[in-house]
Amino acid sequence: MTGIQHQALGMTSHPEAAPGQDRFTAETERFRRELLAHCYRMVGSAQDAEDLVQETYLRAWRSYSGFEGRASIRSWLYTIATNVCLTALKPRPIRVLPSGLTGPYDGLDRPPSPVAPAEILGTTTAAVKSGLQRARARLDELEPEPAELLEPADPRARALLDGYIAAFERSDVGLLEQVLRVDATLEATPFRDWQSGRATCLHVLDAYVLGTPGDWRMIATTANGHPSAVVYHRDADGVLRADGVVVLTPTATGIARVIKFHDPALVTTFGFPDALMR
């Protein structure tokens, strides 16, 4: 933690306080990036997420002396962060992923459609509730069993991430087919449509997303304990511009879920540049 961050957390520089500060930093700082991803997932704004993570650390520091270790330090921080985010969301609607709005889109005749500002579905409340029920039931069917999920440090998880990155950078739909599960799901913000099933996912990615080799560049990272990548897309001037972050759910049989957050601000929030020259 920097001196500025210490000041923001209300920490003093008195010698007698240093041991507690150092211990707090050592135990909590390694979770900052995943807490940032967690807060972003809840509030949908990179700037707000940064502020909420800072508030999380402030609250954690203030109550650190009373932390008894009944839960892991990570779980304790997540609880604080979730409460901070829920408080911030009270005056406004909660942001949800496409799978939280309706069932998967099975059509193959058009690209995914974005949600217009102040618009959700342009339909009735009853239709939204019905779609939610179908979507949740479908997700329950597709959710991997806990035993199938790979730990972030598992070499197989990194191999799947590397394969996904290579597929995009080479515009290779065949390589994508190798890393996705048959029942894989694909969703992205701020689009209202999401896809279920490898064949459908591959069609959408091949037809509307992959482009030509060199259009995409991805750099491996982690988010919320999942293998992830910051994403760059080549613009008309040939510059690779920040595009967002993709988060994967790896299992023993392949990638079960792909979530793409289209938000260039996330790339710099994760500590990466907003553009790459090559």
CSV table of N, CA, C and O in Angstrom, one decimal, residues 32-99:
chain,number,residue,atom,x,y,z
A,32,ARG,N,-6.7,-7.1,-3.3
A,32,ARG,CA,-7.3,-5.9,-3.9
A,32,ARG,C,-7.9,-6.0,-5.3
A,32,ARG,O,-8.9,-5.6,-5.6
A,33,ARG,N,-7.1,-6.7,-6.2
A,33,ARG,CA,-7.6,-6.8,-7.5
A,33,ARG,C,-8.8,-7.6,-7.7
A,33,ARG,O,-9.8,-7.2,-8.4
A,34,GLU,N,-8.9,-8.7,-6.9
A,34,GLU,CA,-10.2,-9.5,-7.1
A,34,GLU,C,-11.3,-8.8,-6.4
A,34,GLU,O,-12.5,-9.0,-6.8
A,35,LEU,N,-11.1,-8.0,-5.4
A,35,LEU,CA,-12.2,-7.2,-4.8
A,35,LEU,C,-12.6,-6.2,-5.7
A,35,LEU,O,-13.8,-5.8,-5.8
A,36,LEU,N,-11.7,-5.6,-6.5
A,36,LEU,CA,-12.1,-4.6,-7.5
A,36,LEU,C,-13.0,-5.3,-8.6
A,36,LEU,O,-14.0,-4.7,-9.0
A,37,ALA,N,-12.6,-6.5,-9.0
A,37,ALA,CA,-13.5,-7.2,-10.0
A,37,ALA,C,-14.9,-7.5,-9.3
A,37,ALA,O,-15.9,-7.4,-10.0
A,38,HIS,N,-14.9,-7.9,-8.1
A,38,HIS,CA,-16.1,-8.2,-7.4
A,38,HIS,C,-17.0,-6.9,-7.3
A,38,HIS,O,-18.2,-7.0,-7.6
A,39,CYS,N,-16.4,-5.8,-7.0
A,39,CYS,CA,-17.2,-4.6,-6.9
A,39,CYS,C,-17.7,-4.1,-8.2
A,39,CYS,O,-18.8,-3.6,-8.4
A,40,TYR,N,-16.8,-4.3,-9.2
A,40,TYR,CA,-17.2,-3.9,-10.6
A,40,TYR,C,-18.4,-4.7,-11.1
A,40,TYR,O,-19.3,-4.2,-11.7
A,41,ARG,N,-18.4,-6.0,-10.8
A,41,ARG,CA,-19.4,-6.9,-11.2
A,41,ARG,C,-20.8,-6.5,-10.5
A,41,ARG,O,-21.8,-6.6,-11.2
A,42,MET,N,-20.7,-5.9,-9.3
A,42,MET,CA,-21.9,-5.5,-8.7
A,42,MET,C,-22.4,-4.1,-9.1
A,42,MET,O,-23.6,-3.9,-9.2
A,43,VAL,N,-21.5,-3.2,-9.4
A,43,VAL,CA,-22.0,-1.8,-9.7
A,43,VAL,C,-21.8,-1.4,-11.1
A,43,VAL,O,-22.5,-0.4,-11.5
A,44,GLY,N,-21.0,-2.1,-11.9
A,44,GLY,CA,-20.9,-1.8,-13.3
A,44,GLY,C,-20.2,-0.6,-13.7
A,44,GLY,O,-20.3,-0.1,-14.8
A,45,SER,N,-19.3,-0.1,-12.8
A,45,SER,CA,-18.6,1.1,-13.1
A,45,SER,C,-17.2,1.0,-12.5
A,45,SER,O,-17.0,0.7,-11.3
A,46,ALA,N,-16.1,1.1,-13.4
A,46,ALA,CA,-14.8,1.0,-12.9
A,46,ALA,C,-14.4,2.0,-11.9
A,46,ALA,O,-13.8,1.7,-10.9
A,47,GLN,N,-14.8,3.3,-12.1
A,47,GLN,CA,-14.5,4.3,-11.2
A,47,GLN,C,-15.2,4.1,-9.9
A,47,GLN,O,-14.6,4.2,-8.8
A,48,ASP,N,-16.5,3.7,-9.9
A,48,ASP,CA,-17.2,3.5,-8.7
A,48,ASP,C,-16.6,2.3,-7.9
A,48,ASP,O,-16.5,2.3,-6.7
A,49,ALA,N,-16.2,1.3,-8.7
A,49,ALA,CA,-15.6,0.1,-8.1
A,49,ALA,C,-14.3,0.4,-7.3
A,49,ALA,O,-14.1,-0.1,-6.2
A,50,GLU,N,-13.5,1.3,-7.9
A,50,GLU,CA,-12.3,1.7,-7.2
A,50,GLU,C,-12.6,2.4,-5.9
A,50,GLU,O,-12.0,2.2,-4.9
A,51,ASP,N,-13.6,3.3,-6.0
A,51,ASP,CA,-14.0,4.0,-4.7
A,51,ASP,C,-14.5,3.1,-3.7
A,51,ASP,O,-14.3,3.2,-2.5
A,52,LEU,N,-15.3,2.1,-4.1
A,52,LEU,CA,-15.9,1.1,-3.2
A,52,LEU,C,-14.9,0.2,-2.6
A,52,LEU,O,-15.0,-0.2,-1.4
A,53,VAL,N,-13.9,-0.2,-3.4
A,53,VAL,CA,-12.8,-1.0,-2.8
A,53,VAL,C,-12.0,-0.2,-1.8
A,53,VAL,O,-11.6,-0.7,-0.7
A,54,GLN,N,-11.8,1.1,-2.0
A,54,GLN,CA,-11.1,2.0,-1.1
A,54,GLN,C,-11.9,2.1,0.2
A,54,GLN,O,-11.4,2.0,1.3
A,55,GLU,N,-13.3,2.2,0.1
A,55,GLU,CA,-14.1,2.2,1.3
A,55,GLU,C,-14.1,0.9,2.0
A,55,GLU,O,-14.1,0.8,3.2
A,56,THR,N,-14.0,-0.2,1.2
A,56,THR,CA,-13.9,-1.5,1.8
A,56,THR,C,-12.6,-1.6,2.7
A,56,THR,O,-12.7,-2.1,3.9
A,57,TYR,N,-11.5,-1.2,2.2
A,57,TYR,CA,-10.3,-1.2,3.0
A,57,TYR,C,-10.3,-0.3,4.2
A,57,TYR,O,-9.8,-0.6,5.3
A,58,LEU,N,-11.0,0.8,4.0
A,58,LEU,CA,-11.2,1.7,5.2
A,58,LEU,C,-12.0,1.1,6.3
A,58,LEU,O,-11.5,1.1,7.5
A,59,ARG,N,-13.1,0.5,5.9
A,59,ARG,CA,-13.9,-0.2,6.9
A,59,ARG,C,-13.1,-1.4,7.5
A,59,ARG,O,-13.2,-1.7,8.7
A,60,ALA,N,-12.4,-2.1,6.7
A,60,ALA,CA,-11.7,-3.3,7.2
A,60,ALA,C,-10.6,-2.8,8.2
A,60,ALA,O,-10.4,-3.5,9.2
A,61,TRP,N,-9.9,-1.8,7.9
A,61,TRP,CA,-8.9,-1.3,8.8
A,61,TRP,C,-9.5,-0.8,10.1
A,61,TRP,O,-8.9,-1.1,11.2
A,62,ARG,N,-10.6,-0.2,10.0
A,62,ARG,CA,-11.2,0.3,11.3
A,62,ARG,C,-11.7,-0.8,12.2
A,62,ARG,O,-11.7,-0.7,13.4
A,63,SER,N,-12.0,-1.9,11.6
A,63,SER,CA,-12.5,-3.1,12.4
A,63,SER,C,-11.5,-4.2,12.5
A,63,SER,O,-11.8,-5.3,13.1
A,64,TYR,N,-10.3,-4.0,12.0
A,64,TYR,CA,-9.3,-5.0,11.9
A,64,TYR,C,-8.9,-5.5,13.3
A,64,TYR,O,-8.7,-6.7,13.5
A,65,SER,N,-8.8,-4.6,14.3
A,65,SER,CA,-8.4,-5.1,15.6
A,65,SER,C,-9.4,-6.0,16.3
A,65,SER,O,-9.1,-6.8,17.1
A,66,GLY,N,-10.7,-6.0,15.8
A,66,GLY,CA,-11.7,-6.9,16.3
A,66,GLY,C,-11.9,-8.2,15.5
A,66,GLY,O,-12.7,-9.0,15.8
A,67,PHE,N,-11.1,-8.3,14.4
A,67,PHE,CA,-11.2,-9.5,13.6
A,67,PHE,C,-10.6,-10.7,14.3
A,67,PHE,O,-9.5,-10.8,14.7
A,68,GLU,N,-11.5,-11.7,14.5
A,68,GLU,CA,-11.1,-12.9,15.4
A,68,GLU,C,-10.7,-14.1,14.6
A,68,GLU,O,-10.4,-15.1,15.1
A,69,GLY,N,-10.8,-14.0,13.2
A,69,GLY,CA,-10.3,-15.2,12.4
A,69,GLY,C,-11.3,-16.3,12.3
A,69,GLY,O,-10.9,-17.4,12.0
A,70,ARG,N,-12.6,-16.0,12.7
A,70,ARG,CA,-13.6,-17.1,12.6
A,70,ARG,C,-13.8,-17.5,11.1
A,70,ARG,O,-14.3,-18.6,10.8
A,71,ALA,N,-13.6,-16.5,10.2
A,71,ALA,CA,-13.7,-16.8,8.8
A,71,ALA,C,-12.3,-16.4,8.2
A,71,ALA,O,-11.5,-15.8,8.9
A,72,SER,N,-12.0,-16.8,7.0
A,72,SER,CA,-10.8,-16.4,6.4
A,72,SER,C,-10.8,-14.9,6.1
A,72,SER,O,-11.8,-14.2,6.0
A,73,ILE,N,-9.6,-14.3,6.1
A,73,ILE,CA,-9.5,-12.9,5.8
A,73,ILE,C,-10.1,-12.5,4.5
A,73,ILE,O,-10.7,-11.5,4.3
A,74,ARG,N,-10.0,-13.4,3.5
A,74,ARG,CA,-10.6,-13.2,2.2
A,74,ARG,C,-12.1,-13.1,2.3
A,74,ARG,O,-12.7,-12.2,1.7
A,75,SER,N,-12.7,-14.1,3.0
A,75,SER,CA,-14.2,-14.1,3.1
A,75,SER,C,-14.7,-12.8,3.9
A,75,SER,O,-15.7,-12.2,3.6
A,76,TRP,N,-13.9,-12.4,4.9
A,76,TRP,CA,-14.2,-11.2,5.7
A,76,TRP,C,-14.2,-10.0,4.8
A,76,TRP,O,-15.1,-9.2,4.8
A,77,LEU,N,-13.2,-9.9,3.9
A,77,LEU,CA,-13.1,-8.7,3.0
A,77,LEU,C,-14.2,-8.7,2.0
A,77,LEU,O,-14.8,-7.7,1.7
A,78,TYR,N,-14.6,-9.9,1.5
A,78,TYR,CA,-15.7,-10.0,0.5
A,78,TYR,C,-17.0,-9.6,1.2
A,78,TYR,O,-17.8,-9.0,0.5
A,79,THR,N,-17.2,-10.0,2.4
A,79,THR,CA,-18.4,-9.6,3.1
A,79,THR,C,-18.5,-8.1,3.3
A,79,THR,O,-19.6,-7.5,3.0
A,80,ILE,N,-17.4,-7.5,3.6
A,80,ILE,CA,-17.4,-6.0,3.8
A,80,ILE,C,-17.6,-5.4,2.4
A,80,ILE,O,-18.5,-4.4,2.3
A,81,ALA,N,-17.0,-5.8,1.4
A,81,ALA,CA,-17.1,-5.3,0.0
A,81,ALA,C,-18.5,-5.4,-0.5
A,81,ALA,O,-19.1,-4.5,-1.1
A,82,THR,N,-19.1,-6.6,-0.2
A,82,THR,CA,-20.5,-6.8,-0.7
A,82,THR,C,-21.5,-5.8,0.0
A,82,THR,O,-22.3,-5.2,-0.6
A,83,ASN,N,-21.3,-5.6,1.3
A,83,ASN,CA,-22.1,-4.7,2.0
A,83,ASN,C,-21.9,-3.2,1.6
A,83,ASN,O,-22.9,-2.5,1.4
A,84,VAL,N,-20.7,-2.9,1.3
A,84,VAL,CA,-20.4,-1.5,0.8
A,84,VAL,C,-21.1,-1.3,-0.6
A,84,VAL,O,-21.7,-0.3,-0.8
A,85,CYS,N,-21.0,-2.3,-1.4
A,85,CYS,CA,-21.7,-2.2,-2.8
A,85,CYS,C,-23.2,-2.1,-2.7
A,85,CYS,O,-23.8,-1.4,-3.4
A,86,LEU,N,-23.8,-3.0,-1.8
A,86,LEU,CA,-25.2,-3.0,-1.7
A,86,LEU,C,-25.7,-1.6,-1.1
A,86,LEU,O,-26.8,-1.1,-1.6
A,87,THR,N,-25.0,-1.0,-0.2
A,87,THR,CA,-25.3,0.3,0.3
A,87,THR,C,-25.3,1.3,-0.9
A,87,THR,O,-26.2,2.1,-1.0
A,88,ALA,N,-24.2,1.2,-1.7
A,88,ALA,CA,-24.1,2.2,-2.8
A,88,ALA,C,-25.2,2.0,-3.9
A,88,ALA,O,-25.6,2.9,-4.6
A,89,LEU,N,-25.7,0.7,-4.0
A,89,LEU,CA,-26.7,0.4,-5.0
A,89,LEU,C,-28.1,0.8,-4.6
A,89,LEU,O,-29.1,0.7,-5.4
A,90,LYS,N,-28.4,1.1,-3.3
A,90,LYS,CA,-29.7,1.3,-2.8
A,90,LYS,C,-30.5,2.4,-3.7
A,90,LYS,O,-31.7,2.2,-4.0
A,91,PRO,N,-29.8,3.5,-4.0
A,91,PRO,CA,-30.6,4.5,-4.8
A,91,PRO,C,-30.8,4.1,-6.2
A,91,PRO,O,-31.5,4.9,-6.9
A,92,ARG,N,-30.2,3.0,-6.7
A,92,ARG,CA,-30.4,2.7,-8.2
A,92,ARG,C,-30.5,1.2,-8.4
A,92,ARG,O,-30.3,0.4,-7.5
A,93,PRO,N,-31.0,0.9,-9.6
A,93,PRO,CA,-31.2,-0.6,-9.9
A,93,PRO,C,-29.9,-1.3,-9.9
A,93,PRO,O,-28.8,-0.8,-10.2
A,94,ILE,N,-30.0,-2.6,-9.5
A,94,ILE,CA,-28.8,-3.5,-9.5
A,94,ILE,C,-28.5,-3.9,-11.0
A,94,ILE,O,-29.4,-4.2,-11.8
A,95,ARG,N,-27.3,-3.8,-11.4
A,95,ARG,CA,-26.9,-4.2,-12.7
A,95,ARG,C,-26.7,-5.7,-12.8
A,95,ARG,O,-26.1,-6.3,-12.0
A,96,VAL,N,-27.3,-6.3,-13.8
A,96,VAL,CA,-27.2,-7.8,-14.0
A,96,VAL,C,-26.7,-8.2,-15.3
A,96,VAL,O,-26.7,-7.4,-16.3
A,97,LEU,N,-26.1,-9.4,-15.4
A,97,LEU,CA,-25.7,-9.9,-16.6
A,97,LEU,C,-26.8,-10.3,-17.5
A,97,LEU,O,-27.9,-10.5,-17.0
A,98,PRO,N,-26.6,-10.5,-18.8
A,98,PRO,CA,-27.7,-10.9,-19.7
A,98,PRO,C,-28.4,-12.1,-19.3
A,98,PRO,O,-29.6,-12.2,-19.4
A,99,SER,N,-27.7,-13.1,-18.7
A,99,SER,CA,-28.4,-14.3,-18.2
A,99,SER,C,-29.3,-14.1,-17.0
A,99,SER,O,-30.1,-14.9,-16.6
